PDB file of C-alpha atoms in Angstrom:
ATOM      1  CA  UNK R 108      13.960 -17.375 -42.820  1.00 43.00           C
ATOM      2  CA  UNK R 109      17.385 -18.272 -43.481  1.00 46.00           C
ATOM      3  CA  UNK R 110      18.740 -14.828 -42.655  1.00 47.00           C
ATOM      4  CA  UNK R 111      17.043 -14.942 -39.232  1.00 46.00           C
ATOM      5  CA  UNK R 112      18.427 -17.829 -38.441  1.00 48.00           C
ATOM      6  CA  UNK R 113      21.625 -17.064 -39.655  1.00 49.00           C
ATOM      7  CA  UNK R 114      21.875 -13.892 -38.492  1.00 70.00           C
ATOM      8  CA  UNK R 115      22.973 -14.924 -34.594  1.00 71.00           C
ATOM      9  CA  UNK R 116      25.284 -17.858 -35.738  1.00 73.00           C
ATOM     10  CA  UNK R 117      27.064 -14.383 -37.663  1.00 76.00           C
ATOM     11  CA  UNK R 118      27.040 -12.501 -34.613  1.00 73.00           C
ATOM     12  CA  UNK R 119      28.507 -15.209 -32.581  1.00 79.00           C
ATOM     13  CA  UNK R 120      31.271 -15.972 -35.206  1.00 83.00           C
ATOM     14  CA  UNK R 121      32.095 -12.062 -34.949  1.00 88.00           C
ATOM     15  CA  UNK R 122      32.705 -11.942 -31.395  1.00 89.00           C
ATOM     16  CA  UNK R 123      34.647 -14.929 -31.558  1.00 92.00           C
ATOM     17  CA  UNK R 124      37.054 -13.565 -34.144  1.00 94.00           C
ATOM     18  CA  UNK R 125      37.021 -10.008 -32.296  1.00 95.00           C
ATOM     19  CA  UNK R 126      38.064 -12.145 -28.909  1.00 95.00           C
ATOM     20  CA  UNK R 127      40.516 -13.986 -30.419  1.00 96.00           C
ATOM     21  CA  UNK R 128      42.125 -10.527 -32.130  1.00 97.00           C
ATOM     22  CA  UNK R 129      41.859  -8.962 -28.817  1.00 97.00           C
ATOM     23  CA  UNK R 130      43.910 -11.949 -27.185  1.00 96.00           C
ATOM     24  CA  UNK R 131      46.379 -11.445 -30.249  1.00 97.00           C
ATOM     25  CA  UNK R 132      46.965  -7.959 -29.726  1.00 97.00           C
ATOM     26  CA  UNK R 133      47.175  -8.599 -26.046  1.00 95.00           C
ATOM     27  CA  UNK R 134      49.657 -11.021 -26.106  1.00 95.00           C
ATOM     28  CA  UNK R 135      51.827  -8.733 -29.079  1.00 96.00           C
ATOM     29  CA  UNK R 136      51.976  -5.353 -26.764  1.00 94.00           C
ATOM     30  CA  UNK R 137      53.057  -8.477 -23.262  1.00 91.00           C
ATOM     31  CA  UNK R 138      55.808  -9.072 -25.473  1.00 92.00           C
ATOM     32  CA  UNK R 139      57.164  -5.620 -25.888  1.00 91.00           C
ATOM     33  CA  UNK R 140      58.753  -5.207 -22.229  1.00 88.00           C
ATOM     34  CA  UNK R 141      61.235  -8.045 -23.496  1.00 89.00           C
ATOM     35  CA  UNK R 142      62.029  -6.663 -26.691  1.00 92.00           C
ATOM     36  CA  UNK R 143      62.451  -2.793 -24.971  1.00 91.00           C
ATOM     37  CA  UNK R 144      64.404  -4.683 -22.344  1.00 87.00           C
ATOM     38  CA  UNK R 145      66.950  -6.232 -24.710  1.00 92.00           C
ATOM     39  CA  UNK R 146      67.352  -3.159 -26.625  1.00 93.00           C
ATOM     40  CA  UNK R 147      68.080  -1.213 -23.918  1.00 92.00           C
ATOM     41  CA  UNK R 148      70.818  -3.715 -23.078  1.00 91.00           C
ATOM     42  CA  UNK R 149      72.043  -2.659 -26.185  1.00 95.00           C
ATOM     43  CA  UNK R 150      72.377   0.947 -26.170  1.00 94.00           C
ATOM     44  CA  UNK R 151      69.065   1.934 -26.907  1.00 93.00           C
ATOM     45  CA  UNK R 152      66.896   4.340 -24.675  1.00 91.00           C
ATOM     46  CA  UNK R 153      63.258   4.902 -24.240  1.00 90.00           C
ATOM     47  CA  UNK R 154      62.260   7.816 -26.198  1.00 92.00           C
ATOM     48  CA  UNK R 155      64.874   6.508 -29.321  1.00 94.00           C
ATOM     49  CA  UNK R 156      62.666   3.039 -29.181  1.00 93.00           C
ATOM     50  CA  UNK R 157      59.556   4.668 -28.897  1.00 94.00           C
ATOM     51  CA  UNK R 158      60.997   7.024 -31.998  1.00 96.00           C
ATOM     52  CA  UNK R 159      62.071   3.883 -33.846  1.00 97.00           C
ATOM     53  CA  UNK R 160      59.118   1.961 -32.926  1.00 95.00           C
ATOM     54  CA  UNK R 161      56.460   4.727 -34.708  1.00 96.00           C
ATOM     55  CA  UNK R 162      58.700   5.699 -37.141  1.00 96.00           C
ATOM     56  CA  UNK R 163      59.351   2.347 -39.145  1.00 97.00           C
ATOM     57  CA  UNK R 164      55.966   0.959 -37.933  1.00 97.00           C
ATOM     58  CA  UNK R 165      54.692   3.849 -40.288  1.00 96.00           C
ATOM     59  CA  UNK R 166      57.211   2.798 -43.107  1.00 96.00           C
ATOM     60  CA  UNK R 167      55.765  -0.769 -43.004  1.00 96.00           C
ATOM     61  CA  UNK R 168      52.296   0.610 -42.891  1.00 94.00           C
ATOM     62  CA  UNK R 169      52.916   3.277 -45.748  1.00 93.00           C
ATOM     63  CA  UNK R 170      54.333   0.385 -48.025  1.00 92.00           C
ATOM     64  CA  UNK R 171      51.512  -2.166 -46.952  1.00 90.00           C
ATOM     65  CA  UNK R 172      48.922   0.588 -47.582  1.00 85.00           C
ATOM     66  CA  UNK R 173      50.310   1.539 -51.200  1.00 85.00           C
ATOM     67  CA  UNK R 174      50.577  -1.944 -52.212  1.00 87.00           C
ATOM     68  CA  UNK R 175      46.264  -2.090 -51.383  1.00 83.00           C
ATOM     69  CA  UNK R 176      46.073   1.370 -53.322  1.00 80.00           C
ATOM     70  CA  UNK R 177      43.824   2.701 -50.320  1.00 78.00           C
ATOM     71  CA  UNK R 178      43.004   5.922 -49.896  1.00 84.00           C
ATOM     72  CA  UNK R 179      43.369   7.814 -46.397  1.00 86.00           C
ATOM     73  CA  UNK R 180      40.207   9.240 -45.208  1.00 86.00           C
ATOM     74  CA  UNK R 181      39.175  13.008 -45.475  1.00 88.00           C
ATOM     75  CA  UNK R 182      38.087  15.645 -43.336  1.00 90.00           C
ATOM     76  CA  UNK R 183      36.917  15.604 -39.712  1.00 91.00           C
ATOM     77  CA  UNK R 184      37.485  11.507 -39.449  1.00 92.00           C
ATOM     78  CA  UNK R 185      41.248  12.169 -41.043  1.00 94.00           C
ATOM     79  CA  UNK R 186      41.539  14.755 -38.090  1.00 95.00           C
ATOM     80  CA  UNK R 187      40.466  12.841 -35.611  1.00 94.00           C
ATOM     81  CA  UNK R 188      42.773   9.804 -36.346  1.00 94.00           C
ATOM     82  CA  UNK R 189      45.434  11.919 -36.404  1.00 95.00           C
ATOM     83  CA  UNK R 190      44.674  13.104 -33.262  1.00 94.00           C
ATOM     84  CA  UNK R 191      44.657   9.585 -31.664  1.00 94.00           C
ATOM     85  CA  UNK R 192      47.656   8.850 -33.368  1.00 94.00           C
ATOM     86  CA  UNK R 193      49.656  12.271 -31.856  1.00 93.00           C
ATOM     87  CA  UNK R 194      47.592  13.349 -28.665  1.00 92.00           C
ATOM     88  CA  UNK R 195      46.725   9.595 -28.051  1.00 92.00           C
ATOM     89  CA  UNK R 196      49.555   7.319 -28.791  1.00 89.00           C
ATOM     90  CA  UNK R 197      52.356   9.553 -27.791  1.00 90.00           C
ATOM     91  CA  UNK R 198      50.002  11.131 -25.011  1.00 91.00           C
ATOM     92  CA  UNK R 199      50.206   7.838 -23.742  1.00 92.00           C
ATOM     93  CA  UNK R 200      53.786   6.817 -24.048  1.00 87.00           C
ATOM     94  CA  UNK R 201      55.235  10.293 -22.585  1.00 87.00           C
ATOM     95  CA  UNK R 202      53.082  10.326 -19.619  1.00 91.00           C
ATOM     96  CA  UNK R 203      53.856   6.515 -19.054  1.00 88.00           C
ATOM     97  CA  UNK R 204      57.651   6.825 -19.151  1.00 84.00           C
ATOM     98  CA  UNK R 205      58.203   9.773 -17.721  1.00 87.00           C
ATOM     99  CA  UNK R 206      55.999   8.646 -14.575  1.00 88.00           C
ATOM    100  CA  UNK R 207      58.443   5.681 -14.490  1.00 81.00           C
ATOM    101  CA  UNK R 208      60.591   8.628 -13.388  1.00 82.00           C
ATOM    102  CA  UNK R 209      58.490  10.077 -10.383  1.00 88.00           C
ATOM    103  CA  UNK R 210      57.275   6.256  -8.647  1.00 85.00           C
ATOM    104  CA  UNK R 211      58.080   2.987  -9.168  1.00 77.00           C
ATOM    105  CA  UNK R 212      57.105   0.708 -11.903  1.00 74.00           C
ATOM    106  CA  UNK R 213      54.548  -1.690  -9.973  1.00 74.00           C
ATOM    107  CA  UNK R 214      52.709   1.987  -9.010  1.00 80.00           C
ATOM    108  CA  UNK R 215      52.920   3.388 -12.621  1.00 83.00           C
ATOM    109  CA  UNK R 216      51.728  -0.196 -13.837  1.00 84.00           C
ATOM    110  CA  UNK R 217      48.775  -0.177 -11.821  1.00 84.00           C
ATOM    111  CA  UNK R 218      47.657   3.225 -12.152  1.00 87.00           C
ATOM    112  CA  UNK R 219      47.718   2.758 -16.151  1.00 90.00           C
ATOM    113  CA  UNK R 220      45.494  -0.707 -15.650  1.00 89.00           C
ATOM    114  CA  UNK R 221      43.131   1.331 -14.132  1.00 90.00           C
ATOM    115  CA  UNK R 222      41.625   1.571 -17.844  1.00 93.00           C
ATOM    116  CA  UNK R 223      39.635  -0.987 -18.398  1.00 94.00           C
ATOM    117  CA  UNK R 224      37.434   0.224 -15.517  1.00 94.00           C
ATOM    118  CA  UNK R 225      37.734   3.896 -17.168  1.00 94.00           C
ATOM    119  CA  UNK R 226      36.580   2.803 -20.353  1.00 95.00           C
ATOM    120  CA  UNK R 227      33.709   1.163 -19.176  1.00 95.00           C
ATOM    121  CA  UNK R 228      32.593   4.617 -17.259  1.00 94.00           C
ATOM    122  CA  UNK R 229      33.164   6.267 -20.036  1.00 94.00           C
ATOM    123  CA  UNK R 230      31.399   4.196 -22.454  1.00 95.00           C
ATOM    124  CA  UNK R 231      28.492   4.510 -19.790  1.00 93.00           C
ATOM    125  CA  UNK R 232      28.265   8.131 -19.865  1.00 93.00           C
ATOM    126  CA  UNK R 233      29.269   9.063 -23.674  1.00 92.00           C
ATOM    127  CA  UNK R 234      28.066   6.467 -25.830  1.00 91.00           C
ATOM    128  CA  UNK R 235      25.166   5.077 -23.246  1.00 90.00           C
ATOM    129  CA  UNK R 236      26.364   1.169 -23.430  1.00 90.00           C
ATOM    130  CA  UNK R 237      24.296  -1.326 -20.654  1.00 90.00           C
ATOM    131  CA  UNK R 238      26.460  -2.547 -18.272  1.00 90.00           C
ATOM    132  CA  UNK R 239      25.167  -6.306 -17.299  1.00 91.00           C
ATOM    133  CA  UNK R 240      26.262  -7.766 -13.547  1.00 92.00           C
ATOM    134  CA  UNK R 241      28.059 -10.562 -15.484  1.00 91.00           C
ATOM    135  CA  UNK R 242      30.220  -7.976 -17.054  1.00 92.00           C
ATOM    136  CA  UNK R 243      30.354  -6.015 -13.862  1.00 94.00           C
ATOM    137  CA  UNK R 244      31.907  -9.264 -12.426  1.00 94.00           C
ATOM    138  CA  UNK R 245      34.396  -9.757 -14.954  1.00 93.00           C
ATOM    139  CA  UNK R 246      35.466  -6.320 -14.765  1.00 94.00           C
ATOM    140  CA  UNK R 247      36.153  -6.742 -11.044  1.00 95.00           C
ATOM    141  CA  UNK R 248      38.087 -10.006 -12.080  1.00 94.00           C
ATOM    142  CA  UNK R 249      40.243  -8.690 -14.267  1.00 93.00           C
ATOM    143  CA  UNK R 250      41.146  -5.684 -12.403  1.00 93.00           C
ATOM    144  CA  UNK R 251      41.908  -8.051  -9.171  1.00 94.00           C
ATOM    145  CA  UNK R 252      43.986 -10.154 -11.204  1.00 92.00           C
ATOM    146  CA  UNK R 253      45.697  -7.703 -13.146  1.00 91.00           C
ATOM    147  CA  UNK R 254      46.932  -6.478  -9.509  1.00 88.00           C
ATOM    148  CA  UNK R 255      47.835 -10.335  -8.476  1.00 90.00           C
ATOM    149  CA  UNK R 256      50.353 -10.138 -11.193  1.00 89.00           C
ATOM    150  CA  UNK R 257      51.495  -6.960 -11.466  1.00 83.00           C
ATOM    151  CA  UNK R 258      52.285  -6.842  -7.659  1.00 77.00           C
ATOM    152  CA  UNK R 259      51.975  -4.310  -5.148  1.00 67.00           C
ATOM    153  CA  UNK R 260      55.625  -2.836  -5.098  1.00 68.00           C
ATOM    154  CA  UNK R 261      54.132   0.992  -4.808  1.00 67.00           C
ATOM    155  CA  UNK R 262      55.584   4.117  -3.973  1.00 71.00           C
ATOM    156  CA  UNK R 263      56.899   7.599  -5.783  1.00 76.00           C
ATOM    157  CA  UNK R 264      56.073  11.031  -5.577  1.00 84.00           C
ATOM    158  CA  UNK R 265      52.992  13.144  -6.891  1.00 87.00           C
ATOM    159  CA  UNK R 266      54.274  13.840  -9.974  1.00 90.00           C
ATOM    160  CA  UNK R 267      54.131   9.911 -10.650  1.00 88.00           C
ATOM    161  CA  UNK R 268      51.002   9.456  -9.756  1.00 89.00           C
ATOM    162  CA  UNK R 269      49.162  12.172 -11.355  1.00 91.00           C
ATOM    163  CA  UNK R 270      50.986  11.056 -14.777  1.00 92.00           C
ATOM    164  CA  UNK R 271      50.042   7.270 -14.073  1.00 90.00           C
ATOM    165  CA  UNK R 272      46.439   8.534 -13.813  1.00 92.00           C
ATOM    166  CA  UNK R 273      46.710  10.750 -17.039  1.00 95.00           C
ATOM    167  CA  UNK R 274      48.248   7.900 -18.861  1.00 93.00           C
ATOM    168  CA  UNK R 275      45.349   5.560 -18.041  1.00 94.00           C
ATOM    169  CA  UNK R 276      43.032   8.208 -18.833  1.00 96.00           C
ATOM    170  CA  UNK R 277      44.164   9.076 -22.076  1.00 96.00           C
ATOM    171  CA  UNK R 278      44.255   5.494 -22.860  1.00 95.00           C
ATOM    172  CA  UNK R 279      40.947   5.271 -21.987  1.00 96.00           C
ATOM    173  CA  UNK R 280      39.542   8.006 -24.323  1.00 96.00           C
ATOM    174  CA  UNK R 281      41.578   6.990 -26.814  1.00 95.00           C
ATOM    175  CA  UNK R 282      39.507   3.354 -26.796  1.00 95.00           C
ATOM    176  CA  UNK R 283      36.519   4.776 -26.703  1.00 95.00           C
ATOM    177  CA  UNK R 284      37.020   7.434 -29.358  1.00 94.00           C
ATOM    178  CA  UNK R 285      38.430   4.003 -31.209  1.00 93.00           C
ATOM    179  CA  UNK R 286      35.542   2.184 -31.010  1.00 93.00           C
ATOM    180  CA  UNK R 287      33.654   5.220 -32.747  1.00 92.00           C
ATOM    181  CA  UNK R 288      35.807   6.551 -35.338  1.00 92.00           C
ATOM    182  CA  UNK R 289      37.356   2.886 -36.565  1.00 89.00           C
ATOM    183  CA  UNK R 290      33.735   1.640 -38.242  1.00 88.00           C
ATOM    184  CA  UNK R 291      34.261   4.822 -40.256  1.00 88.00           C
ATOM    185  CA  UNK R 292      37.055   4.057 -41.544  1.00 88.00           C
ATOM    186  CA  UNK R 293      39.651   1.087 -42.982  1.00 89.00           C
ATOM    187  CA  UNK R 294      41.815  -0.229 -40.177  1.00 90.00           C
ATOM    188  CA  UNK R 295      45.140  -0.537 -41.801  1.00 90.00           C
ATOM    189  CA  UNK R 296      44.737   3.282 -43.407  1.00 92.00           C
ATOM    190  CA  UNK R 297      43.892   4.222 -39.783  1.00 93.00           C
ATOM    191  CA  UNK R 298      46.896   2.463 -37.937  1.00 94.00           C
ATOM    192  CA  UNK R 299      48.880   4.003 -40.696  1.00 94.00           C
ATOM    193  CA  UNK R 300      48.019   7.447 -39.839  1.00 95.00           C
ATOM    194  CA  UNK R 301      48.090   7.028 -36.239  1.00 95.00           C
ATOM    195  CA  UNK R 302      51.706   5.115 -36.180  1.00 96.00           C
ATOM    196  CA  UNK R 303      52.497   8.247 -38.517  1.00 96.00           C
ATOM    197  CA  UNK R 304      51.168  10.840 -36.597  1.00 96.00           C
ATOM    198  CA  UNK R 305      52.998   9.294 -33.265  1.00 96.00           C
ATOM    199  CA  UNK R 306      56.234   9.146 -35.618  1.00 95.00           C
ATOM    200  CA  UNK R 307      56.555  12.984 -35.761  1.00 96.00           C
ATOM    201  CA  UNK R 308      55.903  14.064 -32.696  1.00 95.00           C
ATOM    202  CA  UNK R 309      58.675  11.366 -31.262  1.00 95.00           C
ATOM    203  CA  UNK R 310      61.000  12.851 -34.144  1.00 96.00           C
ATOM    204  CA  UNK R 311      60.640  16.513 -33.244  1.00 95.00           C
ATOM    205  CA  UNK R 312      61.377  14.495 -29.903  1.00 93.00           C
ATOM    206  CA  UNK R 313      63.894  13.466 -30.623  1.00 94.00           C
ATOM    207  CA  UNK R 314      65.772  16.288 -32.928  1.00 95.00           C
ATOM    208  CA  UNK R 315      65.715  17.640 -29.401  1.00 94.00           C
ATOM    209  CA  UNK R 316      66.852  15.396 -26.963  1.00 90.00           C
ATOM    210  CA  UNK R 317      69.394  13.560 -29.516  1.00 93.00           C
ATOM    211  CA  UNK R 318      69.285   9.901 -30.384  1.00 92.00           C
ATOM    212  CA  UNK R 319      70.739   6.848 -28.559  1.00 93.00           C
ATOM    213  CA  UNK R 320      70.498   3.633 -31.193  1.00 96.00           C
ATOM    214  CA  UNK R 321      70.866   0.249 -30.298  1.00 95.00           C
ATOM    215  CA  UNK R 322      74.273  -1.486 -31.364  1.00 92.00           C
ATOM    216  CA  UNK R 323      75.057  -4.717 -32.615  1.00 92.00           C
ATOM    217  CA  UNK R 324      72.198  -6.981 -34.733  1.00 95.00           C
ATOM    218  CA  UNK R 325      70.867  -8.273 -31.563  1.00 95.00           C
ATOM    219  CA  UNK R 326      69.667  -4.637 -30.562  1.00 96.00           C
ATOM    220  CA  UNK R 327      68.320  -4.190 -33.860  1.00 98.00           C
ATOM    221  CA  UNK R 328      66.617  -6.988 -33.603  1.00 97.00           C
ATOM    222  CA  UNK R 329      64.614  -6.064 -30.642  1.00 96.00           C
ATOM    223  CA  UNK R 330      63.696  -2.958 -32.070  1.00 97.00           C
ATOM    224  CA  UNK R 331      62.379  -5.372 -35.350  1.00 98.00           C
ATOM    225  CA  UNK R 332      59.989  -7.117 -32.565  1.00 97.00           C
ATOM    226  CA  UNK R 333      58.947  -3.620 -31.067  1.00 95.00           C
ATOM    227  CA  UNK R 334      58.188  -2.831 -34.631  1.00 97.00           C
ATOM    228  CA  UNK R 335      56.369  -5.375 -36.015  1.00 98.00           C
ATOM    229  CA  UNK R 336      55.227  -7.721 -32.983  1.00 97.00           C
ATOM    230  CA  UNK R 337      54.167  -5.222 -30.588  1.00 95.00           C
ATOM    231  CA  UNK R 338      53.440  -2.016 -32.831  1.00 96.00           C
ATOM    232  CA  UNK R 339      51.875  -3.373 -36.337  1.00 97.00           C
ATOM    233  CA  UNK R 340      50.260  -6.686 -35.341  1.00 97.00           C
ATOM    234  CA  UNK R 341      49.259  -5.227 -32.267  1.00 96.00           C
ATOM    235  CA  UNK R 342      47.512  -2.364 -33.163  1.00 96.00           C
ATOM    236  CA  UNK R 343      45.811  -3.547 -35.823  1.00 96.00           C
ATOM    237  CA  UNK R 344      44.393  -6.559 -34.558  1.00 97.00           C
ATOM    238  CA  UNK R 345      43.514  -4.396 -31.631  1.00 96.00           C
ATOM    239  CA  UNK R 346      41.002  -2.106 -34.011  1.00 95.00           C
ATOM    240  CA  UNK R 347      39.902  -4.823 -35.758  1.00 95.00           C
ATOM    241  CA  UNK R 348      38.610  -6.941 -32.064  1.00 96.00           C
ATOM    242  CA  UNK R 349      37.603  -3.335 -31.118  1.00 95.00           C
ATOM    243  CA  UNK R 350      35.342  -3.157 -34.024  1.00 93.00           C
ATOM    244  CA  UNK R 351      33.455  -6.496 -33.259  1.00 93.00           C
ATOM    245  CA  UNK R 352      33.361  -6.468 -29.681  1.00 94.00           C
ATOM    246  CA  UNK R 353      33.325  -3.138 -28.362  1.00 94.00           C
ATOM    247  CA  UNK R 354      35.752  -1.048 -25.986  1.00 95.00           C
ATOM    248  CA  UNK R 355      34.064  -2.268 -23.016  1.00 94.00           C
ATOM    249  CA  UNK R 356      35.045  -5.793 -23.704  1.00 95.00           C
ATOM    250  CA  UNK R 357      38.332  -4.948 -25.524  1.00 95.00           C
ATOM    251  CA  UNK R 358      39.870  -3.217 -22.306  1.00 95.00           C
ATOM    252  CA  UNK R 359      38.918  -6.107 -19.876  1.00 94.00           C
ATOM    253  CA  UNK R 360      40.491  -8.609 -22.394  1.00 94.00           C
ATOM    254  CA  UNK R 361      43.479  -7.038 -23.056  1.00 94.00           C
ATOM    255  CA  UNK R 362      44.454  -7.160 -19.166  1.00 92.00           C
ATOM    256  CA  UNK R 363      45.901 -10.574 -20.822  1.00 92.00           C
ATOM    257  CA  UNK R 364      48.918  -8.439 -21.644  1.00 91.00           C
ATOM    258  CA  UNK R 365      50.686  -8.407 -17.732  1.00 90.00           C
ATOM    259  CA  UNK R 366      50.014 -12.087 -17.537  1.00 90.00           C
ATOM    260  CA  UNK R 367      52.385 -12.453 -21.055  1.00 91.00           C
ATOM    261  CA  UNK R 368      55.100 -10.264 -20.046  1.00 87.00           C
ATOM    262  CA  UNK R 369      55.192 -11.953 -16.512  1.00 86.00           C
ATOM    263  CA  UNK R 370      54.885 -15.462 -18.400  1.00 88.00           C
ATOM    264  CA  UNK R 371      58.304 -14.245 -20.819  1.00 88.00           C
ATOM    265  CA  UNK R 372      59.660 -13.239 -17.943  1.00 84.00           C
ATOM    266  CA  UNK R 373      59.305 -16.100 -16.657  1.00 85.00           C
ATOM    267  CA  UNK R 374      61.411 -18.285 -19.338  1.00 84.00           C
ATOM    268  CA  UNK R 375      64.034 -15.425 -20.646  1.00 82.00           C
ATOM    269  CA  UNK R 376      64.832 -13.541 -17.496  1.00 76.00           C
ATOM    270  CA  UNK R 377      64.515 -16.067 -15.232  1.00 78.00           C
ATOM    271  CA  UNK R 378      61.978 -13.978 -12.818  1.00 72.00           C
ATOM    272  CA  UNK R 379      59.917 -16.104 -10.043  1.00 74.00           C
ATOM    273  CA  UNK R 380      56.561 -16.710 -10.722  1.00 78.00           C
ATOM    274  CA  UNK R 381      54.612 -16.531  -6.942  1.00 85.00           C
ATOM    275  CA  UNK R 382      51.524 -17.937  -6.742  1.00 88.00           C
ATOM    276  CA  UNK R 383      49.692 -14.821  -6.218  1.00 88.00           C
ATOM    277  CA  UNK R 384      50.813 -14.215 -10.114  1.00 88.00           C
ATOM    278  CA  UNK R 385      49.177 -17.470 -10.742  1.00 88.00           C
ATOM    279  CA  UNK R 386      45.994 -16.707  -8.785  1.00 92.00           C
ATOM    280  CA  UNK R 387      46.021 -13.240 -11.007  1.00 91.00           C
ATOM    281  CA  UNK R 388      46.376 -15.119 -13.865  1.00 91.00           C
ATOM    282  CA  UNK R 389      43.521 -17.364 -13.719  1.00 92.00           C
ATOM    283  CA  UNK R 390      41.508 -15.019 -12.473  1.00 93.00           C
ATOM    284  CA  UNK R 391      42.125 -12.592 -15.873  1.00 92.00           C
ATOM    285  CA  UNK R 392      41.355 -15.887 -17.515  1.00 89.00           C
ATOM    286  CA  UNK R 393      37.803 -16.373 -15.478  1.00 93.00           C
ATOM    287  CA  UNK R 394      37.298 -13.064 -16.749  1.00 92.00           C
ATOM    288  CA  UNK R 395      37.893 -13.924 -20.212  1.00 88.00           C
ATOM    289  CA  UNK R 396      35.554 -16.856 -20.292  1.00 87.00           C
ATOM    290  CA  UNK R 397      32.632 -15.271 -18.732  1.00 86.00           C
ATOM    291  CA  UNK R 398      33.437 -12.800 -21.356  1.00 86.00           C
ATOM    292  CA  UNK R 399      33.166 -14.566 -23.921  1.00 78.00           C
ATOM    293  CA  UNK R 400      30.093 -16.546 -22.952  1.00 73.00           C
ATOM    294  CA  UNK R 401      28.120 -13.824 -23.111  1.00 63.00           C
TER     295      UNK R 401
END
């Protein structure tokens, strides 16, 4: 008797933890713009932050994960993490930034949020998840909002675009394999393998290209908050909301990330806020509540 009764009140406290992670991780990958921006002020360029960034994430992780005496997982799940982590991950970041190159950051941006809508295909077809009208709804909310604030400065060439879609798409599977390979396994062992696998690929990168590092403490100091704010925290509280609510939800609630970077923005760089950014915002946030009604 008790454990029916209980059993809901559990579910309910779940999804509230696995929304509030989601927000978390949301608001830890809005901040990384800033920190990027600053280091780049410094000296710093994209592929040496992004090398930086996986690198000493996976030091943290590696020390953090030794400490718990965990054990990495074996066979066909250890493959498959590592693939998210090198295929995924750095997929992700090279198509992103090197689209940057081919059209213009508003067009790149929106292409990429194109995911949440992706995922929710794809969690249709491969892992046969009901799609309710109320979710539907938010869906359409947070993908008109994310455009409010984003903005609709587009243009570049074909290159761009194609890359834009790629990145969104291989953001997309990446969720989705997430949300099936992370109950298999312990988070933080996961996000270290994945911030590990990511690390090499950006060093052979980078043993390539050469390196650019940031000067002065300040620089270094952005690349801290790359690090740990917007690589550690948010990856792992991202797997561990994806775990309780889903990648259907997940994706919709992390369009919360736009509406953080435009917010710091806001209050370090000075940039306007228009009220179409304000309209996008509360209309990610209607999104979020009917979300998390449900």
């Amino acid at each position: 008797m008790n454990k029916s009764t209980s059993s809901p009140s559990k579910i309910s406290e779940q999804r509230g933890v696995g929304i509030f992670l989601i927000l978390v991780s949301a608001a830890a990958f809005g901040v990384m713009p800033i920190f990027a921006n600053c280091a780049y002020s410094y000296g710093a360029e994209p592929i040496t932050v992004l090398f930086l960034r996986f690198s000493l994430a996976s030091i943290i992780m590696l020390m953090y994960h030794f400490i718990r005496k965990a054990r990495f997982p074996r066979g066909k799940i250890l493959l498959a993490v590592i693939l998210m982590g090198a295929l995924g991950y750095a997929g992700l970041s090279f198509s992103y930034f090197t689209a940057l190159l081919y059209a213009s950051s508003g067009t790149v941006a929106i292409l990429l949020y194109l995911y949440p809508a992706l995922v929710t295909i794809l969690s249709v077809l491969f892992l046969k998840q009901k799609i309710s009208a109320m979710e539907i709804t938010a869906l359409i909310l947070a993908l008109t909002g994310t455009l409010c604030v984003i903005g609709l400065e587009l243009g570049g060439e074909p290159l761009g675009i194609v890359l834009g879609v790629m990145a969104a798409l291989i953001y997309s599977v990446y969720i989705v394999a997430g949300s099936k390979i992370m109950p298999r396994t312990d988070t933080i062992t996961s996000s270290t393998i994945i911030m590990m696998s990511a690390g090499v690929v950006y060093t052979f990168v980078i043993l390539v290209k050469g390196a650019h590092f940031p000067s002065g403490l300040s620089g270094w100091g952005a690349i801290g908050g790359v690090v740990v704010v917007s690589t550690v925290i948010a990856i792992v509280t991202f797997f561990e909301g994806l775990k309780r609510i889903g990648p259907v939800h997940s994706s919709m609630l992390s369009t919360f990330e736009p509406v953080v970077t435009v917010a710091l923005a806001w209050v370090f760089f000075n940039e306007g806020l228009t009220p179409l950014k304000f309209l996008g915002g509360a209309l990610i946030l209607v999104a979020g509540i009917l979300l998390a009604r449900k």
